[in-house]
mmCIF file of C-alpha atoms in Angstrom:
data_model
loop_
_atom_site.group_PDB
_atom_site.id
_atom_site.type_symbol
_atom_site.label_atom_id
_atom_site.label_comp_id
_atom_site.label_asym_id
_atom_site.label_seq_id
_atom_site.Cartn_x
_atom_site.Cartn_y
_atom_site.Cartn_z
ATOM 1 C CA UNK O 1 117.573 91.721 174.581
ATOM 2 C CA UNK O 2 114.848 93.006 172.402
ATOM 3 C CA UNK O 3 111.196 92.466 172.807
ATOM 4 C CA UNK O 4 107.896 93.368 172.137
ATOM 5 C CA UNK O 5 105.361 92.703 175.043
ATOM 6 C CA UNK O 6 101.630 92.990 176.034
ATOM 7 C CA UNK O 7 102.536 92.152 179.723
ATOM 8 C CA UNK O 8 103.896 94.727 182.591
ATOM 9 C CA UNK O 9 107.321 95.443 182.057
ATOM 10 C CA UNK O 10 109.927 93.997 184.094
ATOM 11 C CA UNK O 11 112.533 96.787 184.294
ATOM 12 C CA UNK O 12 114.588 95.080 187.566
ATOM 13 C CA UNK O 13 114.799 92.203 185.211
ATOM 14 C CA UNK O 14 115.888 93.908 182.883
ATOM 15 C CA UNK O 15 118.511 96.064 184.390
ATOM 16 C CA UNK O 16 119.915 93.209 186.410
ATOM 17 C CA UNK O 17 120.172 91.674 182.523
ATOM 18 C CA UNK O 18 122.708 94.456 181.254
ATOM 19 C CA UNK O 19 124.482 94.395 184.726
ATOM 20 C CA UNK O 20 128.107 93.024 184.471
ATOM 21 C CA UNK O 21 131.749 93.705 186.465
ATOM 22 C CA UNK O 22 132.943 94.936 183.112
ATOM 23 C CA UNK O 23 130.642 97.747 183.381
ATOM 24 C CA UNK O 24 130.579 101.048 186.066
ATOM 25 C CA UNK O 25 127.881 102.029 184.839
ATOM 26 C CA UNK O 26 123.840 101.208 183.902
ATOM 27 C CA UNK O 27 121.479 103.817 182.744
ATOM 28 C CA UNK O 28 117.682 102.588 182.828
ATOM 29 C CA UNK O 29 114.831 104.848 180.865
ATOM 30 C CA UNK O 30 111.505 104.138 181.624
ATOM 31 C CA UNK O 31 108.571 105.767 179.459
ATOM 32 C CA UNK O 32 105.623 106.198 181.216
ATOM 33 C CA UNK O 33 101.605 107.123 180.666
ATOM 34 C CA UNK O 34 101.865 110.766 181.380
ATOM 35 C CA UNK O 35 98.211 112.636 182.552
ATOM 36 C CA UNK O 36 98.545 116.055 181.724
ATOM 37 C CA UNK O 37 99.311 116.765 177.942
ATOM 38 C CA UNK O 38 98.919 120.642 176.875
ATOM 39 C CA UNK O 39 96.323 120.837 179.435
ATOM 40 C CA UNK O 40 94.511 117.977 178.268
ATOM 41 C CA UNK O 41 93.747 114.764 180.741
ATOM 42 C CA UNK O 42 94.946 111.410 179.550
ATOM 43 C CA UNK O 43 93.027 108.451 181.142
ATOM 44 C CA UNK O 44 94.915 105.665 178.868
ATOM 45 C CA UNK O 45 96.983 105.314 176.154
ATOM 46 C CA UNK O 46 96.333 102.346 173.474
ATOM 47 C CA UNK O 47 99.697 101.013 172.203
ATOM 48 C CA UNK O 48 99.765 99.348 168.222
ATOM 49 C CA UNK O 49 102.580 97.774 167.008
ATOM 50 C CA UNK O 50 104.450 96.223 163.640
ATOM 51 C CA UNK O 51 106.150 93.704 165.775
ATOM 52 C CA UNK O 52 108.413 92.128 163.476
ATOM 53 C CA UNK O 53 109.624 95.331 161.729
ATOM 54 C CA UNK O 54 109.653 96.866 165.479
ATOM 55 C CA UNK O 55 112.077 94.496 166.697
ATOM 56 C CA UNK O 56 114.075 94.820 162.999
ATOM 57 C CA UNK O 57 114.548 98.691 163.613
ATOM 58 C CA UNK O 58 115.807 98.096 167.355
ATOM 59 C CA UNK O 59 118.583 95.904 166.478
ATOM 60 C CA UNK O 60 119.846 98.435 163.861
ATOM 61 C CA UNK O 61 119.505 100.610 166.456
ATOM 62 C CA UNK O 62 121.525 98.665 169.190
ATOM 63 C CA UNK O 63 124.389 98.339 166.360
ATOM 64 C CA UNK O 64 124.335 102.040 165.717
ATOM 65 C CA UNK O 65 124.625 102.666 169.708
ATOM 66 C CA UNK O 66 127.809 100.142 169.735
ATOM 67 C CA UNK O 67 129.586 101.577 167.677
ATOM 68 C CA UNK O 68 129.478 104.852 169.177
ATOM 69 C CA UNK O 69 129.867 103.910 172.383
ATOM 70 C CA UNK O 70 131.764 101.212 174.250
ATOM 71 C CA UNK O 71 128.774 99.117 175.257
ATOM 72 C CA UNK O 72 128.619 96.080 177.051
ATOM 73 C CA UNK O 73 124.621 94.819 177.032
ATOM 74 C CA UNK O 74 121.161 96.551 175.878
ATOM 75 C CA UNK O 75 118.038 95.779 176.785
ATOM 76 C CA UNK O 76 114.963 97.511 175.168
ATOM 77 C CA UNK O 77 111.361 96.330 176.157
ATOM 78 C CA UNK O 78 108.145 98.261 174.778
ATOM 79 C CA UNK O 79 104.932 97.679 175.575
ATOM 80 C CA UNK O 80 101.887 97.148 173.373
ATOM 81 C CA UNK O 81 98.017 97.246 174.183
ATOM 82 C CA UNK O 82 95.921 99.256 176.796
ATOM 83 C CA UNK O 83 98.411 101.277 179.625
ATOM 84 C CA UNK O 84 96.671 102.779 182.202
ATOM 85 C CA UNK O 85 98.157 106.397 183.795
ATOM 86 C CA UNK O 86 101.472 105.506 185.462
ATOM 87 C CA UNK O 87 102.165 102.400 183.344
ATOM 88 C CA UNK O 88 105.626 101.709 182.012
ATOM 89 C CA UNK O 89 105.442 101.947 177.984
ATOM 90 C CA UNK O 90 109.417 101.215 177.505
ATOM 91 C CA UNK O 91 112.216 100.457 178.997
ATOM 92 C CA UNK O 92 115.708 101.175 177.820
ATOM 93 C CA UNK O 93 119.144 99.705 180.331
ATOM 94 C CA UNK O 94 122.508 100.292 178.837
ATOM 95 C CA UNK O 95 125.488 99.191 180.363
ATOM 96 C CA UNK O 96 128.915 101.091 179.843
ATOM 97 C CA UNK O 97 132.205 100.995 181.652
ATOM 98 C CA UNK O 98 131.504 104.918 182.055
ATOM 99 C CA UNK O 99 128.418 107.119 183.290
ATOM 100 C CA UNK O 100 128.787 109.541 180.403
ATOM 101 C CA UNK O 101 129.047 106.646 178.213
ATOM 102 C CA UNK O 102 125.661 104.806 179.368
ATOM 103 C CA UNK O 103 123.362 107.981 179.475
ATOM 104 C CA UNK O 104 124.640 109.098 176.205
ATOM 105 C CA UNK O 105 124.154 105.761 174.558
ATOM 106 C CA UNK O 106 120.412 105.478 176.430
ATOM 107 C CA UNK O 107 119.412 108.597 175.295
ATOM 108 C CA UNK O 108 120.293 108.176 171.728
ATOM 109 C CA UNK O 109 118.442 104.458 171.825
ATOM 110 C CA UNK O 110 114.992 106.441 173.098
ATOM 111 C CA UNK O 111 115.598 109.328 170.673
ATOM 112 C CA UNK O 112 115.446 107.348 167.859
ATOM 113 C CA UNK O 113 113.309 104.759 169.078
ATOM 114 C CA UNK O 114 110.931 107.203 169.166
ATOM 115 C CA UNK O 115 111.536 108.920 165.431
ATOM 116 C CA UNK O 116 111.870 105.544 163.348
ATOM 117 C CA UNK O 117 110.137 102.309 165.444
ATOM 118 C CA UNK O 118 107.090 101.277 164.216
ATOM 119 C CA UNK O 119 104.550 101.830 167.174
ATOM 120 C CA UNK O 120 101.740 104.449 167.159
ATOM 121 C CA UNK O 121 99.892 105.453 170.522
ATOM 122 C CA UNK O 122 96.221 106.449 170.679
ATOM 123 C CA UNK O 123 95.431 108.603 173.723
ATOM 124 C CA UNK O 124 91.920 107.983 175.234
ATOM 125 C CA UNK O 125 91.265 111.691 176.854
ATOM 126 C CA UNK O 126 88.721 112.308 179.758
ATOM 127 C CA UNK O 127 86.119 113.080 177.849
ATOM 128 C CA UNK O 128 86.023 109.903 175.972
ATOM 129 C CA UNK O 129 87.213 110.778 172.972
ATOM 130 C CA UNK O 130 90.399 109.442 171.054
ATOM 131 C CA UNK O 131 93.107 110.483 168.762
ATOM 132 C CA UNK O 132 95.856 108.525 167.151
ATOM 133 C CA UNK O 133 99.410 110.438 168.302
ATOM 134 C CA UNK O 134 101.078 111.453 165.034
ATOM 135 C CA UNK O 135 104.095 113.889 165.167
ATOM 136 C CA UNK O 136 104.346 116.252 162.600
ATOM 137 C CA UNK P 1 98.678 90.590 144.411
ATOM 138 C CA UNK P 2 99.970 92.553 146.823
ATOM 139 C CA UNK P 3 99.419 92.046 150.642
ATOM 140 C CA UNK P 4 99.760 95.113 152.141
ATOM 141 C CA UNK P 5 100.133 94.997 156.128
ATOM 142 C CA UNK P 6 98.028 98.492 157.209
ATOM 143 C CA UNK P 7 98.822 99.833 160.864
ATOM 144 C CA UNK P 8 96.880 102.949 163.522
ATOM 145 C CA UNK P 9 95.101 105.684 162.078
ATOM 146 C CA UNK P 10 95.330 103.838 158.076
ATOM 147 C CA UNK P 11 94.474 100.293 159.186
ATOM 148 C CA UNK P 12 91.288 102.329 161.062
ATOM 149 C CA UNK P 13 90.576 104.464 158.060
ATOM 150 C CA UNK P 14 90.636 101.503 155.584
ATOM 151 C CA UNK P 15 88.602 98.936 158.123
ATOM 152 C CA UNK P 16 90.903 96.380 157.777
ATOM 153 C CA UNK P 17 94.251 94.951 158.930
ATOM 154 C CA UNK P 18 95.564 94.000 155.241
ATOM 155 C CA UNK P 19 94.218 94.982 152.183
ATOM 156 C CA UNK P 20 95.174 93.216 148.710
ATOM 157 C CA UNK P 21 96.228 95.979 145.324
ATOM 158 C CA UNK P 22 97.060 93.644 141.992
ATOM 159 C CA UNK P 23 100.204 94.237 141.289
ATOM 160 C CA UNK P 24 103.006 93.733 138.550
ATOM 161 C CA UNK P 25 106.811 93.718 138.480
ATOM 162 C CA UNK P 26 108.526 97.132 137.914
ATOM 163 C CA UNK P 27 106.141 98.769 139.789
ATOM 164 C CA UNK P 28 107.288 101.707 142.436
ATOM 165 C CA UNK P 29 106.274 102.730 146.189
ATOM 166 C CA UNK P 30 104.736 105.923 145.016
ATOM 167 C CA UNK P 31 102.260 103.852 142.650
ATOM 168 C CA UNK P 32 101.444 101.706 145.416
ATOM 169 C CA UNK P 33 100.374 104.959 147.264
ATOM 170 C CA UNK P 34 98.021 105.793 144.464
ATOM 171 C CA UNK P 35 96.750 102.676 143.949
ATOM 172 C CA UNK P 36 95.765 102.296 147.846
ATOM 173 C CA UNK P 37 94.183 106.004 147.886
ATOM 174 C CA UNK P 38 91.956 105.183 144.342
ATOM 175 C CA UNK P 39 90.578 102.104 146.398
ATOM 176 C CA UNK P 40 90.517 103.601 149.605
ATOM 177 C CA UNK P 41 89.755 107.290 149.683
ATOM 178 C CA UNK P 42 89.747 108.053 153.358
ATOM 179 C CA UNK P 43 93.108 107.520 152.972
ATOM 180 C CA UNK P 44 93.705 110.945 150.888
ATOM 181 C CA UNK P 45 93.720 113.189 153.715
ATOM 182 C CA UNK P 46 97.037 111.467 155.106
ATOM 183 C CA UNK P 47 98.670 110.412 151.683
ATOM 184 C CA UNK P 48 101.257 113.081 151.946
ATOM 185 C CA UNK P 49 102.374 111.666 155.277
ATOM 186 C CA UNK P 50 102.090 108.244 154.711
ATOM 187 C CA UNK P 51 105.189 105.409 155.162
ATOM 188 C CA UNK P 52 105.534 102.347 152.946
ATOM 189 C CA UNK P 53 107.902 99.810 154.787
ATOM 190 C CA UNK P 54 109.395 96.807 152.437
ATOM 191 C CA UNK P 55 110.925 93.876 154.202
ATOM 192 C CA UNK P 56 111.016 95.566 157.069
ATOM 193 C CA UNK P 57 112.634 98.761 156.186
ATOM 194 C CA UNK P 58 111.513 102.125 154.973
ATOM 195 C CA UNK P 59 110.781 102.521 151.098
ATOM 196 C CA UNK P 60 111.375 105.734 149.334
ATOM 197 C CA UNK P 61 108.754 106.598 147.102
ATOM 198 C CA UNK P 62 111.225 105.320 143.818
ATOM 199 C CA UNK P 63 111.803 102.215 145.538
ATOM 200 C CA UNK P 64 110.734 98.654 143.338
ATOM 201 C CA UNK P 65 108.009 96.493 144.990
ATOM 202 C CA UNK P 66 108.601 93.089 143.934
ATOM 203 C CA UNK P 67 105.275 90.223 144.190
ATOM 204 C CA UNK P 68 105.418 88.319 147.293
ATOM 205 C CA UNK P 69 107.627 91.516 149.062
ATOM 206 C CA UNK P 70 106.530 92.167 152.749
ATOM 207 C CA UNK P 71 104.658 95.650 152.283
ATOM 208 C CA UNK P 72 103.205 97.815 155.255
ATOM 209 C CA UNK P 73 102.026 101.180 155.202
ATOM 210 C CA UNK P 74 101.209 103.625 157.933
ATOM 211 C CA UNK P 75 101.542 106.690 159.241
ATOM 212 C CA UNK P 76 104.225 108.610 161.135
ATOM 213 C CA UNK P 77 105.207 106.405 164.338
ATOM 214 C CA UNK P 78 104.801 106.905 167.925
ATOM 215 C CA UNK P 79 105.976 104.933 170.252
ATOM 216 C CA UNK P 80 107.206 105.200 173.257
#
Protein backbone atom coordinates (compact mmCIF):
# COMPACT_ATOMS: atom_id res chain seq x y z
CA UNK A 1 0.00 0.00 0.00
CA UNK A 2 1.04 3.39 -1.13
CA UNK A 3 -0.52 6.64 -0.24
CA UNK A 4 -0.38 10.11 0.03
CA UNK A 5 -2.39 11.64 3.01
CA UNK A 6 -3.35 14.98 4.72
CA UNK A 7 -4.83 13.02 7.74
CA UNK A 8 -2.80 11.51 10.95
CA UNK A 9 -1.10 8.54 10.03
CA UNK A 10 -2.28 5.27 11.01
CA UNK A 11 0.95 3.30 11.56
CA UNK A 12 -0.93 0.19 13.71
CA UNK A 13 -2.96 0.02 10.59
CA UNK A 14 -0.50 -0.08 8.73
CA UNK A 15 1.81 -2.52 10.31
CA UNK A 16 -0.99 -4.93 11.06
CA UNK A 17 -1.37 -4.49 6.92
CA UNK A 18 2.20 -6.02 6.11
CA UNK A 19 1.73 -8.59 9.00
CA UNK A 20 1.47 -12.23 7.67
CA UNK A 21 2.55 -16.05 9.06
CA UNK A 22 4.85 -16.09 6.08
CA UNK A 23 6.80 -13.43 7.62
CA UNK A 24 9.18 -13.40 11.15
CA UNK A 25 9.70 -10.34 10.81
CA UNK A 26 8.12 -6.44 10.43
CA UNK A 27 10.22 -3.39 10.59
CA UNK A 28 8.07 -0.06 11.00
CA UNK A 29 9.92 3.58 10.39
CA UNK A 30 8.20 6.40 11.51
CA UNK A 31 9.50 10.05 10.53
CA UNK A 32 8.69 12.48 12.85
CA UNK A 33 8.64 16.61 13.37
CA UNK A 34 11.92 16.90 15.10
CA UNK A 35 12.41 20.43 17.45
CA UNK A 36 15.89 20.99 17.66
CA UNK A 37 17.71 21.37 14.21
CA UNK A 38 21.49 22.77 14.47
CA UNK A 39 20.34 24.62 17.40
CA UNK A 40 17.50 26.07 15.78
CA UNK A 41 13.68 25.53 17.25
CA UNK A 42 11.17 24.04 14.88
CA UNK A 43 7.51 24.87 15.82
CA UNK A 44 5.99 23.11 12.50
CA UNK A 45 6.89 21.77 9.47
CA UNK A 46 4.63 22.49 6.18
CA UNK A 47 4.59 19.36 3.96
CA UNK A 48 4.06 19.98 -0.28
CA UNK A 49 3.64 17.31 -2.42
CA UNK A 50 3.53 16.09 -6.39
CA UNK A 51 1.09 13.44 -5.48
CA UNK A 52 0.79 11.57 -8.53
CA UNK A 53 4.54 11.50 -9.41
CA UNK A 54 5.03 10.82 -5.45
CA UNK A 55 3.14 7.75 -5.49
CA UNK A 56 4.90 6.86 -9.21
CA UNK A 57 8.48 7.02 -7.54
CA UNK A 58 7.30 4.76 -4.47
CA UNK A 59 6.21 1.92 -6.47
CA UNK A 60 9.56 1.89 -8.38
CA UNK A 61 10.84 1.98 -5.23
CA UNK A 62 8.86 -1.01 -3.65
CA UNK A 63 10.03 -3.07 -6.92
CA UNK A 64 13.62 -2.12 -6.38
CA UNK A 65 13.27 -3.29 -2.52
CA UNK A 66 11.74 -6.81 -3.86
CA UNK A 67 14.07 -7.69 -5.67
CA UNK A 68 16.71 -7.32 -3.25
CA UNK A 69 15.12 -8.69 -0.62
CA UNK A 70 12.63 -11.49 -0.06
CA UNK A 71 9.65 -9.32 0.80
CA UNK A 72 6.32 -10.23 1.58
CA UNK A 73 4.11 -6.69 1.92
CA UNK A 74 5.11 -2.78 2.02
CA UNK A 75 3.34 -0.20 3.21
CA UNK A 76 4.56 3.46 2.81
CA UNK A 77 2.27 6.39 4.04
CA UNK A 78 3.58 10.17 3.94
CA UNK A 79 2.00 12.89 5.11
CA UNK A 80 1.26 16.23 3.46
CA UNK A 81 0.14 19.71 4.97
CA UNK A 82 0.80 21.42 8.41
CA UNK A 83 2.62 18.75 11.21
CA UNK A 84 2.91 20.04 14.40
CA UNK A 85 6.27 18.94 16.71
CA UNK A 86 5.88 15.20 17.38
CA UNK A 87 3.71 14.47 14.32
CA UNK A 88 4.30 11.39 12.22
CA UNK A 89 5.50 12.64 8.57
CA UNK A 90 5.97 8.85 7.16
CA UNK A 91 5.62 5.67 7.79
CA UNK A 92 7.50 2.80 6.26
CA UNK A 93 6.39 -1.38 7.52
CA UNK A 94 8.20 -4.07 5.67
CA UNK A 95 7.57 -7.49 6.20
CA UNK A 96 10.36 -10.23 5.66
CA UNK A 97 10.67 -13.83 6.71
CA UNK A 98 14.04 -12.49 8.41
CA UNK A 99 14.97 -9.45 10.82
CA UNK A 100 18.06 -8.59 8.79
CA UNK A 101 15.98 -8.85 5.81
CA UNK A 102 13.09 -6.30 6.96
CA UNK A 103 15.42 -3.53 8.46
CA UNK A 104 17.62 -3.69 5.51
CA UNK A 105 14.80 -3.47 3.04
CA UNK A 106 13.09 -0.45 5.40
CA UNK A 107 16.02 1.40 5.48
CA UNK A 108 16.76 1.38 1.86
CA UNK A 109 12.79 2.38 1.16
CA UNK A 110 13.41 5.72 3.60
CA UNK A 111 16.87 6.33 2.10
CA UNK A 112 15.70 6.79 -1.10
CA UNK A 113 12.42 8.00 -0.35
CA UNK A 114 14.06 10.71 0.92
CA UNK A 115 16.76 11.42 -2.16
CA UNK A 116 14.23 10.97 -5.20
CA UNK A 117 10.23 11.44 -3.90
CA UNK A 118 8.78 14.44 -4.80
CA UNK A 119 7.89 16.20 -1.39
CA UNK A 120 9.60 19.38 -0.08
CA UNK A 121 9.20 20.48 3.71
CA UNK A 122 9.13 24.11 4.85
CA UNK A 123 10.16 24.51 8.49
CA UNK A 124 8.28 27.33 10.37
CA UNK A 125 11.15 28.27 13.14
CA UNK A 126 10.33 30.06 16.52
CA UNK A 127 10.85 33.16 15.45
CA UNK A 128 8.34 33.10 12.75
CA UNK A 129 10.23 32.91 9.99
CA UNK A 130 10.30 30.12 7.20
CA UNK A 131 12.56 28.34 4.87
CA UNK A 132 11.86 25.76 2.26
CA UNK A 133 14.28 22.48 3.25
CA UNK A 134 16.49 21.93 0.20
CA UNK A 135 19.51 19.51 0.51
CA UNK A 136 22.43 20.39 -1.21
CA UNK B 1 1.64 25.33 -24.99
CA UNK B 2 3.20 23.88 -22.38
CA UNK B 3 1.61 23.33 -18.86
CA UNK B 4 4.18 23.23 -16.59
CA UNK B 5 3.16 21.84 -12.97
CA UNK B 6 5.59 24.25 -10.50
CA UNK B 7 6.13 22.84 -6.83
CA UNK B 8 7.85 24.61 -3.03
CA UNK B 9 10.30 27.20 -3.21
CA UNK B 10 9.65 27.64 -7.55
CA UNK B 11 5.84 27.47 -7.44
CA UNK B 12 6.43 30.41 -4.47
CA UNK B 13 8.99 32.27 -6.49
CA UNK B 14 6.88 32.26 -9.72
CA UNK B 15 3.31 33.03 -7.75
CA UNK B 16 1.62 30.44 -9.29
CA UNK B 17 0.87 26.69 -9.27
CA UNK B 18 1.26 26.20 -13.25
CA UNK B 19 2.60 28.44 -15.55
CA UNK B 20 2.08 28.07 -19.51
CA UNK B 21 5.79 28.48 -22.03
CA UNK B 22 4.67 28.08 -26.01
CA UNK B 23 6.23 25.39 -27.07
CA UNK B 24 7.18 23.34 -30.30
CA UNK B 25 8.18 19.75 -31.08
CA UNK B 26 11.95 18.94 -30.89
CA UNK B 27 12.38 21.04 -28.19
CA UNK B 28 14.74 19.86 -25.04
CA UNK B 29 14.48 20.07 -21.03
CA UNK B 30 17.35 22.45 -20.86
CA UNK B 31 15.37 24.99 -23.24
CA UNK B 32 12.46 24.64 -21.16
CA UNK B 33 14.75 25.82 -18.24
CA UNK B 34 15.62 28.93 -20.16
CA UNK B 35 12.51 29.65 -21.36
CA UNK B 36 10.91 29.52 -17.66
CA UNK B 37 13.95 31.74 -16.19
CA UNK B 38 13.49 34.58 -19.33
CA UNK B 39 9.75 34.76 -18.10
CA UNK B 40 10.31 34.30 -14.63
CA UNK B 41 13.53 35.73 -13.29
CA UNK B 42 13.31 34.95 -9.63
CA UNK B 43 13.79 31.76 -10.78
CA UNK B 44 17.66 32.40 -11.79
CA UNK B 45 19.04 32.11 -8.46
CA UNK B 46 17.95 28.28 -8.31
CA UNK B 47 18.26 27.39 -12.13
CA UNK B 48 21.36 25.40 -11.55
CA UNK B 49 19.49 23.22 -9.09
CA UNK B 50 16.37 22.96 -10.61
CA UNK B 51 14.43 19.35 -11.63
CA UNK B 52 12.22 18.98 -14.70
CA UNK B 53 10.01 15.77 -14.20
CA UNK B 54 8.20 14.37 -17.59
CA UNK B 55 5.42 11.89 -17.13
CA UNK B 56 6.30 11.41 -13.95
CA UNK B 57 9.92 10.73 -14.10
CA UNK B 58 13.07 12.76 -13.99
CA UNK B 59 14.23 14.52 -17.35
CA UNK B 60 17.82 15.03 -18.13
CA UNK B 61 18.50 18.25 -19.46
CA UNK B 62 18.79 16.49 -23.38
CA UNK B 63 15.61 14.90 -22.83
CA UNK B 64 12.57 15.77 -25.77
CA UNK B 65 9.43 17.51 -24.38
CA UNK B 66 6.68 16.54 -26.52
CA UNK B 67 3.08 19.06 -26.54
CA UNK B 68 0.56 17.77 -24.25
CA UNK B 69 3.66 15.86 -22.03
CA UNK B 70 3.05 16.09 -18.18
CA UNK B 71 5.93 18.66 -17.20
CA UNK B 72 6.81 19.71 -13.50
CA UNK B 73 9.65 21.50 -12.30
CA UNK B 74 11.02 22.06 -8.85
CA UNK B 75 13.64 22.02 -6.75
CA UNK B 76 15.65 19.38 -4.90
CA UNK B 77 13.04 17.20 -2.76
CA UNK B 78 12.49 16.77 0.81
CA UNK B 79 10.37 14.68 2.16
CA UNK B 80 10.18 12.81 4.82
Amino acid sequence: MIEMTNAPIDYHALTESVRSSQSGAVVLFLGTVREMTEGRRTVALEYEGYPQMAEAKLAELESQARSRWPIDQVGIIHRLGHLELGDISVAIAVSCPHRKQAFEAGQFLIDELKVSVPIWKREIWDDGTTEWVHPS
Amino acid sequence: MLHIKLFAKAREVVGTPVVEIPWSEGQTVLQLKRALVEKHPGLQPMISRLLVAVNNDYAADDSMIQPGDEVACFPPVSGG
